[in-house]
Short mmCIF file of C-alpha atoms in Angstrom, two decimals:
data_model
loop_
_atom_site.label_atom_id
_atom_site.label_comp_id
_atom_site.label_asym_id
_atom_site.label_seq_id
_atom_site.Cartn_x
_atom_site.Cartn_y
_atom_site.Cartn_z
CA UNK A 25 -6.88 14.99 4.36
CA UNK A 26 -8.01 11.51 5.40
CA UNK A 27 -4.80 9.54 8.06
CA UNK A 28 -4.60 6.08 9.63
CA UNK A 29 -3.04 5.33 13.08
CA UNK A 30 -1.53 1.75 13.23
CA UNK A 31 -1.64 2.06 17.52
CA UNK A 32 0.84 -1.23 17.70
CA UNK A 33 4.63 -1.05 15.45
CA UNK A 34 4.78 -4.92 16.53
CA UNK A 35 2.63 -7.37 17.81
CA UNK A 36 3.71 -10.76 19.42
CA UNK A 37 1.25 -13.65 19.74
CA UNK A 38 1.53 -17.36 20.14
CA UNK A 39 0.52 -19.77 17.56
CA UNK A 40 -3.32 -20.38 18.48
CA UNK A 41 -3.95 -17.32 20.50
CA UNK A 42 -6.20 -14.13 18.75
CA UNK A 43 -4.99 -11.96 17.15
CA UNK A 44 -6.00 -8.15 17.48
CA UNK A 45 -4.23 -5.83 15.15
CA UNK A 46 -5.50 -2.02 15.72
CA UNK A 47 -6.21 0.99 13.35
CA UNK A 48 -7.97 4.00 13.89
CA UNK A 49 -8.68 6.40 10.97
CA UNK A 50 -9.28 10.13 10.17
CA UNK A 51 -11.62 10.98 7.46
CA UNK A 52 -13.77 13.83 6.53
CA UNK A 53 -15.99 11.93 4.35
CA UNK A 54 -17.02 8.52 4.22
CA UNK A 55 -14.25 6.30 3.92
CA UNK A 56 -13.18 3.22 2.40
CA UNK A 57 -10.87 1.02 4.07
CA UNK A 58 -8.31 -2.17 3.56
CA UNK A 59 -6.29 -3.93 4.80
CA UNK A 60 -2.87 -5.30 2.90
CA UNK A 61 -0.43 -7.80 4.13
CA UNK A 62 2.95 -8.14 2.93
CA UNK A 63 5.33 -11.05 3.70
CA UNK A 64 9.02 -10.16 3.58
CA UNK A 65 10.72 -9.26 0.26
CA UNK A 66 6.84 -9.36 -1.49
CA UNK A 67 4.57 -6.86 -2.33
CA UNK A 68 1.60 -6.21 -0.80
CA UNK A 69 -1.64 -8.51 -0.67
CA UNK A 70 -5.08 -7.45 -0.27
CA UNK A 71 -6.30 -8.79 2.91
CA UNK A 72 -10.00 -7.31 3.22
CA UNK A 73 -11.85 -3.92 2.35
CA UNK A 74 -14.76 -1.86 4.14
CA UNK A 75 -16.87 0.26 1.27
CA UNK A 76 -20.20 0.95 3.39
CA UNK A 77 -21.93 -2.22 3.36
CA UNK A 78 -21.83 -4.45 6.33
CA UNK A 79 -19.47 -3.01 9.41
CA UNK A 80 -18.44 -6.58 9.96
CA UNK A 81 -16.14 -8.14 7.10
CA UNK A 82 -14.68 -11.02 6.69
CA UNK A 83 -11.51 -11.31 4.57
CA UNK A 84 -9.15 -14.28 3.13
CA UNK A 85 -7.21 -16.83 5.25
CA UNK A 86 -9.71 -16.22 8.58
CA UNK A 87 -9.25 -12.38 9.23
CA UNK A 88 -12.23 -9.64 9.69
CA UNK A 89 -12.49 -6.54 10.76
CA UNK A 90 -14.81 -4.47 12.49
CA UNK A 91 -15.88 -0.72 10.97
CA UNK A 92 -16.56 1.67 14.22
CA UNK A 93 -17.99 4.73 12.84
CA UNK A 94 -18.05 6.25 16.28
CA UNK A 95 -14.74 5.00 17.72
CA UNK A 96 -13.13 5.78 14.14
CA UNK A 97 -11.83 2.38 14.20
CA UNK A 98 -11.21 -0.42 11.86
CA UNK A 99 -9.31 -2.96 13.84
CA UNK A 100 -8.04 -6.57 12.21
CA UNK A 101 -8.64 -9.60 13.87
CA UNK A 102 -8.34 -13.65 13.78
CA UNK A 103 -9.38 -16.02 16.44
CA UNK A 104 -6.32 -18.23 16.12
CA UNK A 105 -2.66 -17.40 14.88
CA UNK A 106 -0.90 -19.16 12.38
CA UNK A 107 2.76 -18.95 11.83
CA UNK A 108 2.38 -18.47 8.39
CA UNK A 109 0.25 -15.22 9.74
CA UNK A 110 3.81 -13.38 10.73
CA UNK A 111 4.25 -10.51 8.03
CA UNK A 112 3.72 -6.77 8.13
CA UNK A 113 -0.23 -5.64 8.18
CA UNK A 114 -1.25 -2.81 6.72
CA UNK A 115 -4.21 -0.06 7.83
CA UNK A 116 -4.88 1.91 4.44
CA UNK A 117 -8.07 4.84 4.31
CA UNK A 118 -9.57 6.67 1.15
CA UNK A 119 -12.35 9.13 0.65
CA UNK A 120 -14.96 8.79 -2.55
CA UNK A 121 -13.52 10.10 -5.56
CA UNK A 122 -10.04 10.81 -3.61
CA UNK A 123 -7.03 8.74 -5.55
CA UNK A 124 -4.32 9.49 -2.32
CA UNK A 125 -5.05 6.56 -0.39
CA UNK A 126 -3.37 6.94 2.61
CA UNK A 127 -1.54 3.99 4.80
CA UNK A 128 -0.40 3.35 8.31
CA UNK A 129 2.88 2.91 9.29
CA UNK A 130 2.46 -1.07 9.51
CA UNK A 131 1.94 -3.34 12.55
CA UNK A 132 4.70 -6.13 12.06
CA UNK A 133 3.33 -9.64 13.49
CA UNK A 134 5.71 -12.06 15.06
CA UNK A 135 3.83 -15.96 15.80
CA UNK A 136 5.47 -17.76 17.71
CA UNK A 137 5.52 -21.56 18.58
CA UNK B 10 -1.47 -14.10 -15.18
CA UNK B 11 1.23 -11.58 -14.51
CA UNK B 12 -0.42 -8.89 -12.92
CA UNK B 13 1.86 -5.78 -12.43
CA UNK B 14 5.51 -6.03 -13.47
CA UNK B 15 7.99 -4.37 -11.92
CA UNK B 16 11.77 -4.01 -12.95
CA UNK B 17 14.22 -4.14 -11.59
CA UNK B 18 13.91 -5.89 -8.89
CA UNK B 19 17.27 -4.41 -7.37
CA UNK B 20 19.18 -1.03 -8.49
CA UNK B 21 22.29 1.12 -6.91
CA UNK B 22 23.07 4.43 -8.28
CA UNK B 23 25.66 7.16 -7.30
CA UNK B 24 24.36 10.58 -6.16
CA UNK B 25 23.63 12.29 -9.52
CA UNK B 26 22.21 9.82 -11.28
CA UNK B 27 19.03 8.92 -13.36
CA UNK B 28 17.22 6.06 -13.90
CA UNK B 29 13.76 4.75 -14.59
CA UNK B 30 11.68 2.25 -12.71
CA UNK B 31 9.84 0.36 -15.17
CA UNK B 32 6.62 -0.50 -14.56
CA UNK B 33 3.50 -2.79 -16.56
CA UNK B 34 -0.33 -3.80 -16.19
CA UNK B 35 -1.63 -6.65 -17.98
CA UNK B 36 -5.37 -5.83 -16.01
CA UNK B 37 -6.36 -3.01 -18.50
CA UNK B 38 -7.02 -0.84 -15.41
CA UNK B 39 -7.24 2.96 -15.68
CA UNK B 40 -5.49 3.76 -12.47
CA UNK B 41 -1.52 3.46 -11.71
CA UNK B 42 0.06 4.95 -8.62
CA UNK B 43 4.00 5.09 -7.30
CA UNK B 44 4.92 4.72 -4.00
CA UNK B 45 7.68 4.52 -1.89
CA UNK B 46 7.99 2.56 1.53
CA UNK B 47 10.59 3.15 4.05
CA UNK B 48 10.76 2.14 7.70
CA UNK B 49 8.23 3.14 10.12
CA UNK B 50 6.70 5.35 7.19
CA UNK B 51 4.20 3.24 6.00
CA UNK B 52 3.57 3.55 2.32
CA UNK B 53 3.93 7.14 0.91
CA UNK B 54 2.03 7.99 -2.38
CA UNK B 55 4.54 9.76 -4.79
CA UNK B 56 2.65 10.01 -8.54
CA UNK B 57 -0.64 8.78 -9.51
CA UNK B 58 -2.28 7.84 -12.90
CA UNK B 59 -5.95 8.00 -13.65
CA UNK B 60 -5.56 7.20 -17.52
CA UNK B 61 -3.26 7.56 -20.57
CA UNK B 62 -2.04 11.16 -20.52
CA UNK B 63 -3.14 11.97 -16.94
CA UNK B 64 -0.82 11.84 -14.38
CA UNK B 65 -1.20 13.90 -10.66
CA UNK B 66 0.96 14.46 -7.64
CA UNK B 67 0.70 12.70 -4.48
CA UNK B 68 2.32 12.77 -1.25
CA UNK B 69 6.05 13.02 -1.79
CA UNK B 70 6.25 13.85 -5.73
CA UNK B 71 9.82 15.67 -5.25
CA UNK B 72 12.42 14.29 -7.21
CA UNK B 73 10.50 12.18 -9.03
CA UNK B 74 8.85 12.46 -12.93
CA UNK B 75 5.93 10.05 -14.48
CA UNK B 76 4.54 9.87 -18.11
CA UNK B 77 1.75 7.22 -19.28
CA UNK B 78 1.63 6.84 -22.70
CA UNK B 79 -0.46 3.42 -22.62
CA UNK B 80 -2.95 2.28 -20.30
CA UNK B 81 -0.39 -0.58 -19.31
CA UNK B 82 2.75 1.22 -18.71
CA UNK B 83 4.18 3.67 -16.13
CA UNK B 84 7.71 4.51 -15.58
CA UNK B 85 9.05 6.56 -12.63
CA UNK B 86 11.91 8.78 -13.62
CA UNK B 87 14.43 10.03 -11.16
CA UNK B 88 16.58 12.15 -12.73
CA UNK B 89 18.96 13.33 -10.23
CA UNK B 90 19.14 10.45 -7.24
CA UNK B 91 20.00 11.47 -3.56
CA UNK B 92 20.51 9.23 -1.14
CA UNK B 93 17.39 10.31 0.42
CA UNK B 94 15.24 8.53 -2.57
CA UNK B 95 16.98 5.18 -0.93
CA UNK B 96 13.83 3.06 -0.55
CA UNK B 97 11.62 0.78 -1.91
CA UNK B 98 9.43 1.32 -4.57
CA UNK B 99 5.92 -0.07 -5.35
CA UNK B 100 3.64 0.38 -8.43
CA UNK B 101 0.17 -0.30 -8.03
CA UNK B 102 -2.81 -0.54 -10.41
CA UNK B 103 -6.72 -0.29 -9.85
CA UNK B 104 -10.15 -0.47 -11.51
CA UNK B 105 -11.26 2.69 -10.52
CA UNK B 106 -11.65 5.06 -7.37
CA UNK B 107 -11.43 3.27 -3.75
CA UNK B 108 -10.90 -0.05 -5.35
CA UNK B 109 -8.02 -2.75 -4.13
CA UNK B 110 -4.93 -1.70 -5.65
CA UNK B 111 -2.58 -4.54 -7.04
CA UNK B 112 0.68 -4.44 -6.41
CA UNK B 113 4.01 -5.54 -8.41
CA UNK B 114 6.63 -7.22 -6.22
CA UNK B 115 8.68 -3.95 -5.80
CA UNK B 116 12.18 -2.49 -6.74
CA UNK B 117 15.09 -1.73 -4.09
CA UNK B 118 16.79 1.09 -4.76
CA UNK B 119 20.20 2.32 -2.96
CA UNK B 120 21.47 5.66 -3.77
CA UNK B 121 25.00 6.00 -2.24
#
């Protein structure tokens, strides 16, 4: 079955730095992949998704993310960090046709001033 | 524009227990999943949908019962509650296969 490893539990950047947010995944067939945010006591907000077009995609509110096909990676990132950035992020994989989309374990993101 | 609807939003129960998390799509999508999210877990899949009548297991189905009489609704059933099924519960819908799922704002459930 397909996994995701979210490498970081929490990430700590200041506001205006990058940020790098890191996933590798596990599949055996081709995989789609997202990325969700979720801000405290909300549900959880599609940030971007990979479905075999371009490796490069760009999501809402300034993030992409890179597919890696030979690294297995799919890591999120932003070129400048906003406070209202700081929530819990998400690293989700599915195979075609599969409905158990599986998620990471989250990467909480702390911005500070 | 109400999305998914989840209810409650909050819920304790006593060991022994039942209840049902209530949960509605306004979308008209065919697929509905369950899951439950607990600390340094991640999301864990628990019952899936993939139309009226058609329900599957998923990661962690123990415990817990679905139906889905309508394309809109999908209750979660717990008929005997143990403290382990203390979480946080999300219901999610999707178009179809590897889309986005959508998400309903989630239900907080103690079992003590």
């Amino acid at each position: 079955a397909q996994s995701v490893t979210q490498l970081d539990s929490h990430v700590s950047v200041s506001e205006g730095t990058p940020v790098l947010l890191r996933c590798n995944y596990s599949s055996s067939y081709s995989p789609s992949l997202f990325w969700y945010v979720q801000h405290p006591n909300k549900g959880l907000q599609l940030l971007l998704k990979y479905t075999s077009a371009a490796t490069l995609v760009k999501g809402i509110n300034g993030f992409e993310a890179e597919f890696k096909k030979s690294e297995t990676s799919f890591h999120l990132t932003k070129p400048s960090a906003h406070m209202s950035d700081a929530a819990e992020y998400f690293c989700v994989v599915s195979e075609k046709f599969n409905n158990d989309m599986r998620f990471g374990a989250g990467t909480r993101l702390t911005v500070k001033p | 524009n109400a999305g998914v609807t989840q209810t409650p939003k909050f819920q304790v129960l006593k060991t022994g227990q039942s209840m049902t998390l209530q949960c509605a799509q306004d979308m008209n999508h065919e697929y509905m999943s369950w899951y439950r999210q607990d600390p340094g877990m991640g999301l864990r899949l628990i019952h899936y949908s993939v139309g009226a009548g058609i329900t599957d297991q998923g990661e962690v189905p123990n415990g817990y019962n679905v139906s889905r009489s309508t394309t809109e609704d999908f209750p979660l059933r717990l008929l005997s509650a143990a403290p382990s099924q203390t979480s946080v519960y999300f219901c999610a819908s999707y178009s179809r296969a590897n889309s986005p799922l959508h998400f309903g704002n989630g239900t907080r459930l103690t079992v003590t």
